[in-house]
Short mmCIF file of C-alpha atoms in Angstrom, two decimals:
data_model
loop_
_atom_site.label_atom_id
_atom_site.label_comp_id
_atom_site.label_asym_id
_atom_site.label_seq_id
_atom_site.Cartn_x
_atom_site.Cartn_y
_atom_site.Cartn_z
CA UNK G 4 -22.31 -44.26 0.23
CA UNK G 5 -19.11 -42.02 0.41
CA UNK G 6 -18.46 -38.41 -0.81
CA UNK G 7 -15.43 -37.64 -2.51
CA UNK G 8 -16.03 -33.78 -1.66
CA UNK G 9 -13.29 -32.02 0.16
CA UNK G 10 -13.97 -30.74 3.48
CA UNK G 11 -13.09 -27.26 4.55
CA UNK G 12 -13.25 -23.72 2.45
CA UNK G 13 -13.96 -23.73 -1.02
CA UNK G 14 -11.07 -22.83 -3.20
CA UNK G 15 -10.73 -19.02 -3.87
CA UNK G 16 -10.78 -18.19 -7.56
CA UNK G 17 -7.98 -15.76 -7.26
CA UNK G 18 -4.02 -16.68 -6.73
CA UNK G 19 -4.52 -15.44 -3.02
CA UNK G 20 -7.14 -15.14 -0.47
CA UNK G 21 -8.78 -11.75 0.69
CA UNK G 22 -7.02 -12.27 3.84
CA UNK G 23 -3.66 -13.17 1.88
CA UNK G 24 -3.72 -10.21 -0.29
CA UNK G 25 -4.43 -7.90 2.79
CA UNK G 26 -1.26 -9.27 4.20
CA UNK G 27 0.81 -9.26 1.11
CA UNK G 28 0.04 -5.62 0.47
CA UNK G 29 1.30 -4.89 4.35
CA UNK G 30 4.31 -6.64 3.29
CA UNK G 31 4.59 -4.66 -0.10
CA UNK G 32 4.24 -1.32 1.76
CA UNK G 33 6.99 -2.44 4.16
CA UNK G 34 5.22 -3.14 7.37
CA UNK G 35 6.56 -5.56 9.87
CA UNK G 36 4.54 -8.65 10.88
CA UNK G 37 3.41 -6.78 14.41
CA UNK G 38 2.23 -3.72 12.23
CA UNK G 39 0.47 -5.88 9.78
CA UNK G 40 -1.15 -7.88 12.93
CA UNK G 41 -2.10 -4.39 14.45
CA UNK G 42 -3.86 -3.12 11.25
CA UNK G 43 -5.57 -6.09 10.28
CA UNK G 44 -6.71 -6.68 13.87
CA UNK G 45 -5.35 -10.48 13.72
CA UNK G 46 -2.46 -12.28 15.59
CA UNK G 47 1.35 -12.09 14.66
CA UNK G 48 1.01 -16.11 14.29
CA UNK G 49 -1.98 -15.34 11.64
CA UNK G 50 -0.08 -12.85 9.73
CA UNK G 51 3.18 -15.20 9.80
CA UNK G 52 0.74 -18.12 8.60
CA UNK G 53 -0.46 -15.94 5.73
CA UNK G 54 3.27 -14.80 4.82
CA UNK G 55 4.09 -18.42 4.50
CA UNK G 56 1.13 -19.45 2.45
CA UNK G 57 1.75 -16.25 -0.01
CA UNK G 58 5.40 -17.36 -0.61
CA UNK G 59 4.47 -20.81 -1.19
CA UNK G 60 1.85 -20.13 -3.63
CA UNK G 61 3.96 -17.32 -5.50
CA UNK G 62 6.92 -19.88 -5.45
CA UNK G 63 9.06 -17.18 -3.85
CA UNK G 64 11.78 -17.74 -1.07
CA UNK G 65 11.61 -14.30 0.97
CA UNK G 66 9.66 -11.24 1.71
CA UNK G 67 12.26 -9.16 -0.13
CA UNK G 68 10.85 -11.07 -3.44
CA UNK G 69 7.33 -10.32 -2.32
CA UNK G 70 7.80 -6.75 -2.09
CA UNK G 71 9.13 -6.27 -5.59
CA UNK G 72 6.06 -8.73 -6.93
CA UNK G 73 3.46 -6.69 -9.15
CA UNK G 74 0.35 -8.99 -8.66
CA UNK G 75 -3.04 -7.45 -8.54
CA UNK G 76 -6.07 -8.63 -6.49
CA UNK G 77 -8.65 -9.79 -9.00
CA UNK G 78 -11.35 -7.99 -7.03
CA UNK G 79 -9.06 -4.42 -6.92
CA UNK G 80 -10.47 -1.47 -9.03
CA UNK G 81 -7.01 -1.53 -10.42
CA UNK G 82 -7.29 -4.90 -12.22
CA UNK G 83 -7.60 -4.07 -16.02
CA UNK G 84 -6.70 -0.67 -15.70
CA UNK G 85 -3.07 -1.00 -15.65
CA UNK G 86 -2.71 1.18 -18.57
CA UNK G 87 -4.20 4.54 -17.57
CA UNK G 88 -2.30 7.56 -19.61
CA UNK G 89 0.86 9.13 -19.50
CA UNK G 90 3.99 7.38 -17.83
CA UNK G 91 5.46 10.81 -16.98
CA UNK G 92 6.09 11.79 -13.38
CA UNK G 93 3.40 14.29 -12.26
CA UNK G 94 3.10 16.71 -9.57
CA UNK G 95 3.98 16.30 -5.94
CA UNK G 96 0.86 14.73 -4.50
CA UNK G 97 2.05 13.87 -0.94
CA UNK G 98 4.50 14.55 1.63
CA UNK G 99 4.74 12.41 4.54
CA UNK G 100 6.11 12.88 8.02
CA UNK G 101 6.77 10.54 10.94
CA UNK G 102 5.21 11.63 14.26
CA UNK G 103 5.87 10.17 17.88
CA UNK G 104 2.19 10.47 18.90
CA UNK G 105 -0.51 10.52 15.95
CA UNK G 106 -3.39 11.66 18.29
CA UNK G 107 -1.28 14.44 19.41
CA UNK G 108 -0.14 15.11 15.94
CA UNK G 109 -3.67 14.73 14.07
CA UNK G 110 -4.98 17.36 16.53
CA UNK G 111 -2.36 19.86 16.16
CA UNK G 112 -2.21 19.95 12.42
CA UNK G 113 -6.00 20.22 12.53
CA UNK G 114 -6.53 22.68 15.36
CA UNK G 115 -3.23 24.78 15.54
CA UNK G 116 -2.24 24.77 11.83
CA UNK G 117 -5.70 24.62 10.47
CA UNK G 118 -5.38 21.88 7.85
CA UNK G 119 -8.31 20.09 6.65
CA UNK G 120 -8.70 16.49 7.97
CA UNK G 121 -8.93 13.86 4.84
CA UNK G 122 -9.18 10.45 6.12
CA UNK G 123 -7.43 8.10 8.88
CA UNK G 124 -5.95 4.96 8.33
CA UNK G 125 -4.40 2.89 11.10
CA UNK G 126 -1.80 5.03 12.44
CA UNK G 127 -1.89 7.11 9.72
CA UNK G 128 -3.78 10.60 9.28
CA UNK G 129 -4.11 12.34 6.00
CA UNK G 130 -4.79 16.20 5.44
CA UNK G 131 -5.40 18.39 2.50
CA UNK G 132 -2.40 21.30 2.10
CA UNK G 133 -3.62 23.52 -1.03
CA UNK G 134 -3.55 20.52 -3.39
CA UNK G 135 -0.95 18.48 -1.87
CA UNK G 136 -1.68 15.75 0.57
CA UNK G 137 0.11 15.70 4.01
CA UNK G 138 0.32 12.18 5.47
CA UNK G 139 1.29 11.61 9.16
CA UNK G 140 2.74 8.36 10.34
CA UNK G 141 2.72 7.35 14.07
CA UNK G 142 6.00 5.93 15.25
CA UNK G 143 9.52 7.54 15.64
CA UNK G 144 9.72 10.83 14.54
CA UNK G 145 12.42 11.66 11.83
CA UNK G 146 13.57 14.98 10.77
CA UNK G 147 13.22 13.88 7.12
CA UNK G 148 10.22 13.54 5.03
CA UNK G 149 9.23 11.60 2.08
CA UNK G 150 8.02 12.82 -1.21
CA UNK G 151 5.53 11.17 -3.34
CA UNK G 152 4.42 12.20 -7.20
CA UNK G 153 1.32 11.57 -8.60
CA UNK G 154 1.29 9.84 -11.65
CA UNK G 155 -1.32 8.34 -14.19
CA UNK G 156 -0.19 4.74 -15.09
CA UNK G 157 1.41 3.66 -11.89
CA UNK G 158 2.65 0.42 -13.63
CA UNK G 159 3.68 1.90 -16.91
CA UNK G 160 6.05 3.91 -14.68
CA UNK G 161 7.58 1.73 -12.66
CA UNK G 162 8.26 -0.22 -15.94
CA UNK G 163 10.01 2.75 -17.49
CA UNK G 164 11.83 3.61 -14.58
CA UNK G 165 13.13 0.38 -14.09
CA UNK G 166 14.25 0.02 -17.78
CA UNK G 167 16.24 3.50 -16.73
CA UNK G 168 18.03 1.88 -14.12
CA UNK G 169 15.96 2.74 -11.16
CA UNK G 170 15.74 0.34 -8.40
CA UNK G 171 12.41 -0.77 -7.28
CA UNK G 172 12.12 -0.78 -3.28
CA UNK G 173 8.58 -1.61 -3.41
CA UNK G 174 6.08 -3.01 -6.30
CA UNK G 175 2.90 -1.02 -6.90
CA UNK G 176 0.21 -2.02 -4.40
CA UNK G 177 -3.00 -0.91 -2.78
CA UNK G 178 -2.83 1.02 0.54
CA UNK G 179 -6.31 2.19 0.93
CA UNK G 180 -10.04 1.41 0.09
CA UNK G 181 -12.55 4.31 0.42
CA UNK G 182 -16.12 4.08 1.27
CA UNK G 183 -17.22 4.95 -2.41
CA UNK G 184 -14.95 2.02 -3.39
CA UNK G 185 -11.97 3.88 -4.98
CA UNK G 186 -8.40 2.94 -4.30
CA UNK G 187 -5.34 4.45 -3.36
CA UNK G 188 -2.05 2.91 -4.74
CA UNK G 189 1.55 3.45 -4.33
CA UNK G 190 4.97 2.09 -4.93
CA UNK G 191 8.52 2.96 -4.21
CA UNK G 192 11.92 3.56 -5.81
CA UNK G 193 15.17 4.71 -4.65
CA UNK G 194 16.68 7.82 -5.56
CA UNK G 195 20.41 8.32 -6.36
CA UNK G 196 21.06 8.54 -2.57
CA UNK G 197 19.25 5.33 -1.64
CA UNK G 198 16.16 7.24 -0.43
CA UNK G 199 12.80 6.14 -1.23
CA UNK G 200 10.44 8.04 -3.58
CA UNK G 201 6.82 7.31 -3.77
CA UNK G 202 4.80 7.11 -6.74
CA UNK G 203 0.99 7.42 -6.23
CA UNK G 204 -2.29 7.21 -7.89
CA UNK G 205 -5.83 7.39 -7.28
CA UNK G 206 -8.09 4.42 -9.09
CA UNK G 207 -11.95 4.86 -9.51
CA UNK G 208 -14.29 2.55 -8.13
CA UNK G 209 -14.65 -0.70 -10.14
CA UNK G 210 -17.95 -0.58 -12.32
CA UNK G 211 -20.39 -3.69 -12.15
#
């Protein structure tokens, strides 16, 4: 008697698997394959394989299309909360600076400048700065910083800005999940000089 059951992993109920979602969010954040591989602790070949599968599933031809895709992981705290309030721009919530040595910079901003550490995520370190969050990103140090504005309804803000003529650099995407289940979400548009402006929101843990 033969079985018609297919071998391998069972089909995942979401459009992407959890591993593919992690890679997709890395691509939407503007990371290269090697950067995603280091953060996810997987091989570069595995990242390439995931990217190829993602583009195929979504019917896309390039990473550029993926960066502007607004899909949401069905397991995310953001799912079902696309409309969460005002679509106006809020206060500056974060300023990002690149640093050449993340370990040395983490110590300097904590021990010399006296800022309160919040959390670390890969090659990034976050500090509290009197109501504004400072993000240090390891890499090649640049003299220019990136501004991030807090918003209530991240997806609604993007829809309004695109309707007004703003160019989306990176669609809203999850960048970090805290231990309590709350999530950090970001997206980027270009300003009049082609520089990225970040939009950010924090979503409370999913109930149930």
